CSV table of C-alpha atoms in Angstrom, one decimal:
chain,number,residue,atom,x,y,z
Z,1,MET,CA,19.4,17.7,12.0
Z,2,GLN,CA,16.0,19.0,11.6
Z,3,ALA,CA,13.8,17.1,14.0
Z,4,ILE,CA,11.3,14.7,12.4
Z,5,ARG,CA,7.8,16.3,12.5
Z,6,GLN,CA,5.1,14.9,14.5
Z,7,ALA,CA,2.6,12.4,13.0
Z,8,PRO,CA,-0.7,13.2,14.5
Z,9,GLY,CA,-2.5,10.3,12.4
Z,10,ILE,CA,-0.6,7.7,14.0
Z,11,SER,CA,-0.7,9.1,17.5
Z,12,GLN,CA,-4.4,8.2,17.3
Z,13,ALA,CA,-3.7,4.5,17.1
Z,14,VAL,CA,0.0,4.2,18.5
Z,15,PRO,CA,1.0,5.9,21.6
Z,16,GLY,CA,3.6,8.5,21.0
Z,17,ASP,CA,4.7,10.2,17.8
Z,18,PHE,CA,6.2,8.5,14.6
Z,19,ASP,CA,9.6,8.7,16.2
Z,20,SER,CA,9.0,6.7,19.2
Z,21,ALA,CA,6.1,4.5,17.8
Z,22,VAL,CA,7.5,3.5,14.3
Z,23,LEU,CA,11.3,4.5,13.8
Z,24,VAL,CA,12.4,2.5,16.8
Z,25,HIS,CA,11.7,-0.5,14.7
Z,26,GLN,CA,14.1,0.4,12.0
Z,27,GLY,CA,16.8,-2.1,12.9
Z,28,ARG,CA,14.3,-5.2,12.9
Z,29,VAL,CA,13.0,-4.2,9.6
Z,30,TYR,CA,16.2,-3.8,8.1
Z,31,ALA,CA,17.3,-7.0,9.2
Z,32,TYR,CA,14.1,-8.8,7.9
Z,33,ILE,CA,14.5,-7.3,4.7
Z,34,ALA,CA,18.2,-8.0,4.5
Z,35,ARG,CA,17.5,-11.6,5.5
Z,36,VAL,CA,15.0,-12.1,2.7
Z,37,VAL,CA,16.7,-9.9,-0.2
Z,38,GLY,CA,20.3,-10.0,0.9
Z,39,ALA,CA,22.2,-7.2,2.7
Z,40,GLY,CA,23.4,-4.2,0.8
Z,41,PRO,CA,22.2,-1.2,-0.9
Z,42,ASP,CA,18.9,-2.8,-1.9
Z,43,ALA,CA,17.8,-3.8,1.6
Z,44,GLU,CA,18.7,-0.2,2.8
Z,45,ASP,CA,16.6,1.4,-0.1
Z,46,LEU,CA,13.7,-1.0,0.7
Z,47,THR,CA,13.8,-0.2,4.3
Z,48,GLN,CA,13.7,3.4,3.6
Z,49,GLU,CA,10.7,3.0,1.3
Z,50,VAL,CA,9.0,0.9,4.2
Z,51,PHE,CA,9.3,4.1,6.5
Z,52,VAL,CA,8.3,6.5,3.9
Z,53,LYS,CA,5.1,4.5,3.1
Z,54,ALA,CA,4.3,4.0,6.8
Z,55,TYR,CA,4.8,7.6,7.3
Z,56,LEU,CA,2.5,8.5,4.2
Z,57,GLY,CA,0.0,5.9,5.3
Z,58,ARG,CA,0.1,6.4,9.1
Z,59,THR,CA,-3.5,7.7,9.2
Z,60,ARG,CA,-4.7,4.3,8.0
Z,61,PHE,CA,-2.9,2.4,10.6
Z,62,ARG,CA,-5.7,1.4,13.1
Z,63,GLY,CA,-4.0,-0.3,15.7
Z,64,ASP,CA,-5.4,-3.9,15.0
Z,65,ALA,CA,-1.9,-5.4,14.6
Z,66,SER,CA,1.3,-4.5,16.3
Z,67,THR,CA,3.3,-1.7,14.8
Z,68,LEU,CA,6.3,-4.1,14.0
Z,69,THR,CA,3.7,-6.4,12.2
Z,70,TRP,CA,2.3,-3.5,10.3
Z,71,LEU,CA,5.9,-2.7,9.2
Z,72,PHE,CA,6.8,-6.3,8.3
Z,73,ARG,CA,3.5,-6.4,6.3
Z,74,ILE,CA,4.4,-3.1,4.3
Z,75,ALA,CA,8.1,-4.6,3.8
Z,76,THR,CA,6.9,-7.9,2.5
Z,77,ASN,CA,4.5,-6.2,-0.1
Z,78,LEU,CA,7.4,-4.1,-1.2
Z,79,ILE,CA,9.6,-6.9,-1.5
Z,80,ILE,CA,7.0,-8.7,-3.7
Z,81,ASP,CA,6.4,-5.5,-5.8
Z,82,ARG,CA,10.2,-5.1,-6.3
Z,83,ARG,CA,10.5,-8.9,-7.3
Z,84,ARG,CA,7.7,-8.3,-10.0
Z,85,SER,CA,9.2,-5.0,-11.2
Z,86,ALA,CA,12.9,-6.3,-11.3
Z,87,SER,CA,12.9,-10.1,-11.3
Z,88,ARG,CA,16.5,-10.1,-12.0
Z,89,ARG,CA,17.5,-8.6,-8.7
Z,90,SER,CA,14.6,-9.8,-6.7
Z,91,ARG,CA,15.8,-13.4,-6.7
Z,92,GLY,CA,17.8,-12.7,-4.0
Z,93,ARG,CA,21.6,-11.8,-4.3
Z,94,VAL,CA,23.8,-14.4,-3.1
Z,95,ARG,CA,26.7,-13.3,-1.1
Z,96,ALA,CA,29.7,-12.5,-3.3
Z,97,ASP,CA,32.1,-14.0,-1.0
Z,98,VAL,CA,33.1,-14.9,2.5
Z,99,ALA,CA,35.2,-11.7,3.2
Z,100,GLU,CA,32.1,-9.7,2.4
Z,101,LEU,CA,30.0,-11.9,4.9
Z,102,ALA,CA,32.7,-11.3,7.5
Z,103,ASP,CA,32.7,-7.5,7.2
Z,104,GLU,CA,28.9,-7.6,7.6
Z,105,TRP,CA,28.7,-9.8,10.5
Z,106,PRO,CA,32.0,-10.4,12.2
Z,107,ASP,CA,32.8,-13.8,13.6
Z,108,PRO,CA,31.3,-14.1,17.2
Z,109,ASP,CA,34.7,-15.6,18.4
Z,110,PRO,CA,37.4,-13.5,16.9
Z,111,GLY,CA,40.1,-15.1,19.2
Z,112,ALA,CA,39.5,-18.4,17.4
Z,113,ASN,CA,42.3,-19.8,15.1
Z,114,PRO,CA,42.1,-18.5,11.5
Z,115,LEU,CA,41.0,-22.0,10.1
Z,116,ALA,CA,37.9,-22.4,12.4
Z,117,GLN,CA,36.9,-18.8,11.8
Z,118,ALA,CA,37.2,-19.6,7.9
Z,119,ALA,CA,35.1,-22.8,8.4
Z,120,ARG,CA,32.4,-21.0,10.3
Z,121,ALA,CA,32.3,-18.2,7.6
Z,122,GLU,CA,32.0,-20.8,5.0
Z,123,LEU,CA,29.2,-22.5,7.0
Z,124,ARG,CA,27.3,-19.1,7.4
Z,125,LEU,CA,27.8,-18.2,3.6
Z,126,ALA,CA,26.2,-21.7,2.7
Z,127,VAL,CA,23.3,-21.3,5.0
Z,128,ARG,CA,22.6,-17.8,3.7
Z,129,SER,CA,22.7,-19.0,0.3
Z,130,ALA,CA,20.5,-21.8,1.0
Z,131,LEU,CA,17.9,-19.4,2.4
Z,132,GLU,CA,18.2,-16.9,-0.4
Z,133,SER,CA,17.7,-19.9,-2.9
Z,134,LEU,CA,14.2,-20.5,-1.4
Z,135,PRO,CA,11.1,-19.4,-3.3
Z,136,LEU,CA,10.1,-15.8,-2.0
Z,137,LYS,CA,7.0,-16.7,-0.4
Z,138,MET,CA,8.5,-19.8,1.6
Z,139,ARG,CA,11.7,-17.7,2.3
Z,140,THR,CA,9.3,-14.9,3.8
Z,141,CYS,CA,7.6,-17.3,6.2
Z,142,VAL,CA,10.9,-18.9,7.2
Z,143,VAL,CA,12.5,-15.4,8.0
Z,144,LEU,CA,9.5,-14.4,9.9
Z,145,PHE,CA,8.8,-17.4,12.0
Z,146,ASP,CA,12.3,-19.1,12.5
Z,147,LEU,CA,14.4,-16.0,12.5
Z,148,GLU,CA,12.1,-13.1,13.7
Z,149,GLY,CA,10.3,-15.2,16.2
Z,150,LEU,CA,6.7,-14.3,15.2
Z,151,SER,CA,3.7,-16.6,15.7
Z,152,TYR,CA,1.9,-18.5,13.0
Z,153,GLU,CA,-0.9,-16.0,13.1
Z,154,GLU,CA,1.3,-13.0,12.8
Z,155,VAL,CA,3.2,-14.5,9.8
Z,156,GLY,CA,-0.1,-15.2,8.3
Z,157,ALA,CA,-1.3,-11.7,8.7
Z,158,ILE,CA,2.0,-10.5,7.1
Z,159,ALA,CA,2.0,-12.9,4.2
Z,160,GLY,CA,-1.7,-12.5,3.7
Z,161,CYS,CA,-2.3,-16.3,4.0
Z,162,PRO,CA,-4.0,-18.7,6.2
Z,163,VAL,CA,-2.2,-20.3,9.3
Z,164,GLY,CA,-2.4,-23.7,7.4
Z,165,THR,CA,-0.6,-22.1,4.5
Z,166,VAL,CA,2.1,-20.7,6.9
Z,167,LYS,CA,2.7,-24.2,8.4
Z,168,SER,CA,3.0,-25.8,4.9
Z,169,ARG,CA,5.3,-23.1,3.7
Z,170,LEU,CA,7.6,-23.6,6.8
Z,171,HIS,CA,7.5,-27.3,6.4
Z,172,HIS,CA,8.5,-27.3,2.8
Z,173,GLY,CA,11.0,-24.5,3.2
Z,174,ARG,CA,12.6,-26.2,6.1
Z,175,ALA,CA,13.0,-29.4,4.1
Z,176,MET,CA,14.5,-27.6,1.1
Z,177,LEU,CA,17.0,-26.0,3.6
Z,178,ARG,CA,17.9,-29.2,5.1
Z,179,HIS,CA,18.5,-31.0,1.6
Z,180,ARG,CA,20.7,-28.0,0.5
Z,181,LEU,CA,22.6,-28.0,3.7
Z,182,GLU,CA,22.9,-31.9,3.9
Z,183,ARG,CA,26.5,-31.9,4.3
Z,184,TYR,CA,26.3,-29.6,7.3
Z,185,VAL,CA,23.7,-31.3,8.9
Z,186,GLU,CA,24.9,-35.0,9.2
Z,187,GLY,CA,25.9,-36.4,12.4
Z,188,PRO,CA,24.6,-38.1,15.6
Z,189,ASN,CA,22.4,-36.3,18.4
Z,190,PRO,CA,24.2,-33.4,20.0
K,1,VAL,CA,-8.7,-42.3,34.3
K,2,SER,CA,-6.1,-43.4,31.9
K,3,PHE,CA,-6.6,-43.8,28.2
K,4,HIS,CA,-4.8,-46.2,26.2
K,5,LEU,CA,-3.6,-44.4,23.1
K,6,ARG,CA,-2.8,-45.8,19.8
K,7,PRO,CA,1.0,-45.6,19.1
K,8,TRP,CA,2.0,-43.3,16.4
K,9,GLY,CA,3.5,-44.7,13.1
K,10,CYS,CA,6.2,-42.9,11.3
K,11,ALA,CA,3.8,-40.8,9.1
K,12,ASP,CA,1.9,-39.5,12.0
K,13,ALA,CA,5.2,-38.6,13.7
K,14,ARG,CA,6.7,-36.8,10.9
K,15,ARG,CA,3.8,-34.8,10.3
K,16,GLN,CA,4.1,-33.5,13.8
K,17,LEU,CA,7.8,-32.9,13.8
K,18,ASP,CA,7.7,-29.2,12.9
K,19,ALA,CA,5.2,-28.5,15.5
K,20,TYR,CA,7.2,-30.5,17.9
K,21,VAL,CA,10.5,-28.4,17.4
K,22,ASP,CA,8.4,-25.3,17.6
K,23,GLY,CA,7.0,-26.3,20.9
K,24,LYS,CA,3.4,-26.3,19.7
K,25,LEU,CA,2.2,-29.8,20.4
K,26,SER,CA,-0.2,-30.6,23.2
K,27,SER,CA,1.4,-32.3,26.1
K,28,ARG,CA,-0.3,-35.6,25.1
K,29,SER,CA,0.9,-35.3,21.5
K,30,ARG,CA,4.4,-34.6,22.6
K,31,ALA,CA,4.2,-37.8,24.9
K,32,ARG,CA,3.0,-39.8,21.8
K,33,LEU,CA,5.8,-38.5,19.4
K,34,GLU,CA,8.6,-38.8,22.1
K,35,ALA,CA,7.4,-42.5,22.6
K,36,HIS,CA,7.7,-42.9,18.9
K,37,LEU,CA,11.0,-41.2,18.7
K,38,TYR,CA,12.4,-43.3,21.3
K,39,GLU,CA,11.6,-46.5,19.4
K,40,CYS,CA,12.4,-45.4,15.8
K,41,PRO,CA,16.0,-44.4,14.7
K,42,GLY,CA,14.7,-43.2,11.5
K,43,CYS,CA,12.2,-40.5,12.8
K,44,SER,CA,14.7,-39.7,15.5
K,45,ALA,CA,17.3,-38.9,12.9
K,46,GLU,CA,14.6,-36.7,11.2
K,47,ARG,CA,14.1,-34.7,14.4
K,48,PHE,CA,17.7,-34.2,14.7
K,49,ALA,CA,18.2,-33.0,11.2
K,50,LEU,CA,15.4,-30.7,11.4
K,51,SER,CA,16.8,-29.3,14.8
K,52,ARG,CA,20.2,-29.0,13.5
K,53,THR,CA,18.9,-27.1,10.3
K,54,LEU,CA,17.2,-24.7,12.4
K,55,HIS,CA,20.2,-24.2,14.7
K,56,LEU,CA,22.4,-23.5,11.5
K,57,LEU,CA,20.1,-21.2,10.0
K,58,ARG,CA,19.8,-19.1,13.3
K,59,GLU,CA,23.6,-19.2,13.9
K,60,ALA,CA,24.1,-17.8,10.6
K,61,HIS,CA,21.8,-15.0,11.1
K,62,PRO,CA,22.8,-13.3,14.4
K,63,PRO,CA,20.7,-10.3,15.5
K,64,SER,CA,21.8,-7.3,13.3
K,65,THR,CA,21.1,-3.6,13.2
K,66,ALA,CA,20.7,-1.2,10.2
K,67,PRO,CA,23.9,0.1,8.6
K,68,ALA,CA,25.8,3.0,10.3
K,69,GLY,CA,24.2,6.4,9.5
K,70,PHE,CA,20.9,4.7,8.3
K,71,ASP,CA,19.0,6.5,10.7
K,72,VAL,CA,20.5,10.0,9.6
K,73,ARG,CA,19.7,9.1,6.1
K,74,LEU,CA,16.0,7.9,6.9
K,75,ARG,CA,15.2,11.0,8.9
K,76,GLU,CA,16.5,13.4,6.2
K,77,ARG,CA,14.5,11.6,3.5
K,78,LEU,CA,11.2,11.8,5.7
K,79,ASP,CA,12.0,15.5,6.4
K,80,ALA,CA,12.1,16.1,2.9
K,81,LEU,CA,8.6,15.0,2.2
K,82,PRO,CA,6.4,17.7,1.1
K,83,PRO,CA,4.2,18.9,3.9
K,84,ARG,CA,1.0,17.6,2.4
K,85,ALA,CA,2.4,14.4,1.1
K,86,GLY,CA,0.1,11.7,1.8
K,87,ALA,CA,-3.0,14.0,1.8
K,88,ARG,CA,-6.0,12.1,-0.1
K,89,TRP,CA,-8.4,13.7,-2.2
K,90,TRP,CA,-11.6,12.4,-0.5
K,91,PRO,CA,-11.4,14.7,2.6
K,92,TRP,CA,-11.3,17.6,0.3
K,93,ALA,CA,-14.2,16.2,-1.7
K,94,LEU,CA,-16.3,15.4,1.6
K,95,THR,CA,-15.4,19.0,2.7
K,96,ALA,CA,-16.8,20.6,-0.5
K,97,ILE,CA,-20.3,18.9,0.0
K,98,PRO,CA,-21.7,20.7,2.9
K,99,THR,CA,-20.1,23.8,1.7
K,100,ALA,CA,-21.7,23.5,-1.7
K,101,GLY,CA,-25.0,22.8,0.2
K,102,ALA,CA,-24.9,25.7,2.5
K,103,LEU,CA,-24.0,28.1,-0.4
K,104,LEU,CA,-27.0,26.7,-2.5
K,105,ALA,CA,-29.3,27.0,0.4
K,106,ALA,CA,-28.2,30.5,1.1
K,107,ALA,CA,-28.6,31.5,-2.5
K,108,LEU,CA,-32.1,29.9,-2.9
K,109,LEU,CA,-33.1,31.7,0.4
K,110,LEU,CA,-31.4,35.0,-0.2
K,111,GLY,CA,-31.0,35.3,-3.9
K,112,ARG,CA,-32.9,36.4,-6.9
K,113,PRO,CA,-31.1,36.9,-10.2
K,114,GLY,CA,-29.2,40.0,-10.5
K,115,PRO,CA,-26.9,41.8,-8.4
K,116,LEU,CA,-26.7,41.2,-4.8
K,117,LYS,CA,-29.2,42.7,-2.7
K,118,GLN,CA,-30.0,43.5,0.8
K,119,PRO,CA,-31.7,40.3,1.9
K,120,GLU,CA,-34.9,40.2,4.0
K,121,ALA,CA,-34.4,39.6,7.6
K,122,SER,CA,-36.4,36.4,8.0
K,123,HIS,CA,-34.2,35.0,4.9
K,124,ALA,CA,-31.0,36.1,6.3
K,125,ALA,CA,-31.9,34.4,9.6
K,126,ALA,CA,-33.0,31.2,7.9
K,127,ALA,CA,-29.8,31.1,5.8
K,128,SER,CA,-27.7,31.7,8.8
K,129,GLY,CA,-29.2,29.1,10.7
K,130,ILE,CA,-28.5,26.5,7.8
K,131,VAL,CA,-25.0,27.5,7.6
K,132,ALA,CA,-24.4,27.2,11.2
K,133,GLN,CA,-26.0,23.7,11.3
K,134,CYS,CA,-23.8,22.7,8.2
K,135,LEU,CA,-20.6,23.9,10.1
K,136,ARG,CA,-21.8,22.0,13.4
K,137,ASP,CA,-22.2,18.7,11.4
K,138,HIS,CA,-19.2,19.3,9.5
K,139,ARG,CA,-17.1,19.9,12.5
K,140,GLN,CA,-18.0,16.8,13.9
K,141,PHE,CA,-17.2,14.9,10.7
K,142,LEU,CA,-13.9,16.5,10.7
K,143,ALA,CA,-13.0,16.1,14.2
K,144,ALA,CA,-11.1,12.9,13.8
K,145,ARG,CA,-9.3,14.0,10.4
K,146,ASP,CA,-6.2,15.9,10.3
K,147,ALA,CA,-6.9,19.5,10.6
K,148,ASP,CA,-4.1,20.4,8.4
K,149,GLN,CA,-5.6,18.8,5.4
K,150,ILE,CA,-9.1,20.7,5.6
K,151,GLY,CA,-8.1,24.0,7.1
K,152,ALA,CA,-8.4,26.0,3.8
K,153,ALA,CA,-11.6,24.4,2.9
K,154,HIS,CA,-13.0,25.0,6.2
K,155,ALA,CA,-12.0,28.7,6.1
K,156,SER,CA,-14.0,29.2,3.0
K,157,LEU,CA,-17.3,28.1,4.9
K,158,GLU,CA,-16.3,30.3,7.9
K,159,GLU,CA,-16.1,33.3,5.6
K,160,PHE,CA,-19.6,32.5,4.3
K,161,ALA,CA,-20.9,32.1,7.7
K,162,GLY,CA,-19.5,35.5,8.7
K,163,TRP,CA,-21.0,37.2,5.7
K,164,ALA,CA,-24.3,35.6,6.2
K,165,ASN,CA,-24.3,36.9,9.9
K,166,ALA,CA,-22.8,40.3,9.1
K,167,PRO,CA,-25.1,43.5,9.5
K,168,THR,CA,-26.9,44.0,6.2
K,169,ASP,CA,-25.3,47.4,5.6
K,170,THR,CA,-22.0,45.6,5.1
K,171,LEU,CA,-23.6,43.6,2.3
């Protein structure tokens, strides 16, 4: 395989070449996109687009944000653009069935009995469907903050909105998730 | 010094629940909220439901990696990009400005209508100085740019500088 060329532009802002500074984040970028639009060919295609755009725009990256935040912002803009151009697909593809989910993310406890595994798979499917049903901007904030572990400020920079808006979207997104997962949320304090 | 704080009501408490589970409350606000939760079963149930929702969300989305072979496919796609992909038009336009200026100045000093003639020594020296200054200014401007993008345009200016400094019998 031909070695990827050096990226002199990004080396001014990010230590190292494009490989070490940017491509190392491909797993996290893919995970973020997959959580927002659903895993599959669309997520892989969008992830590739993110890195192509990052490569082409590397000279514009000034290092005023972390490389990962920069990539997440490119990804978020691409997701929004994709939704505008193909609203049918961009609403989020709800997982086809439990078996597909199990192939993608195997059960963390494969030794458990099949009934328990099936119940866990069903729960995960319900949670992911609930997440994918959130409005896109709300879903983006929930994924970035609650799953990717970014700060309010970083989420605001990526989503292009003030911190107060991030908090509001988080509050309403979580409330909608709770409502849609009501039957799994019930019960006493753990 | 101790302060007597007004106890939080349910509305205050529920407004702060998100910040509480995110660990973003100050120690004072956290203490007030916890005091309310201790006494209010309704708000306590709300806090539990929020924490449980976030727990389910995280449990359903474990850390994941890109699909097998993704790295290879991505590198192949990036390697297939044309060499000048991403080049922008404006460095070229900016490159053309001093080049054109140098050529114009030299033409005014050296040139008269008609075929190229041997320049007078003073005019040739002045033109050479202008070109050299343009080159110096332009190199400073280009220092932070991608040399790959402007090499060809730069070469034409170098060529003209060489011509202006050349012995007159070669012109």
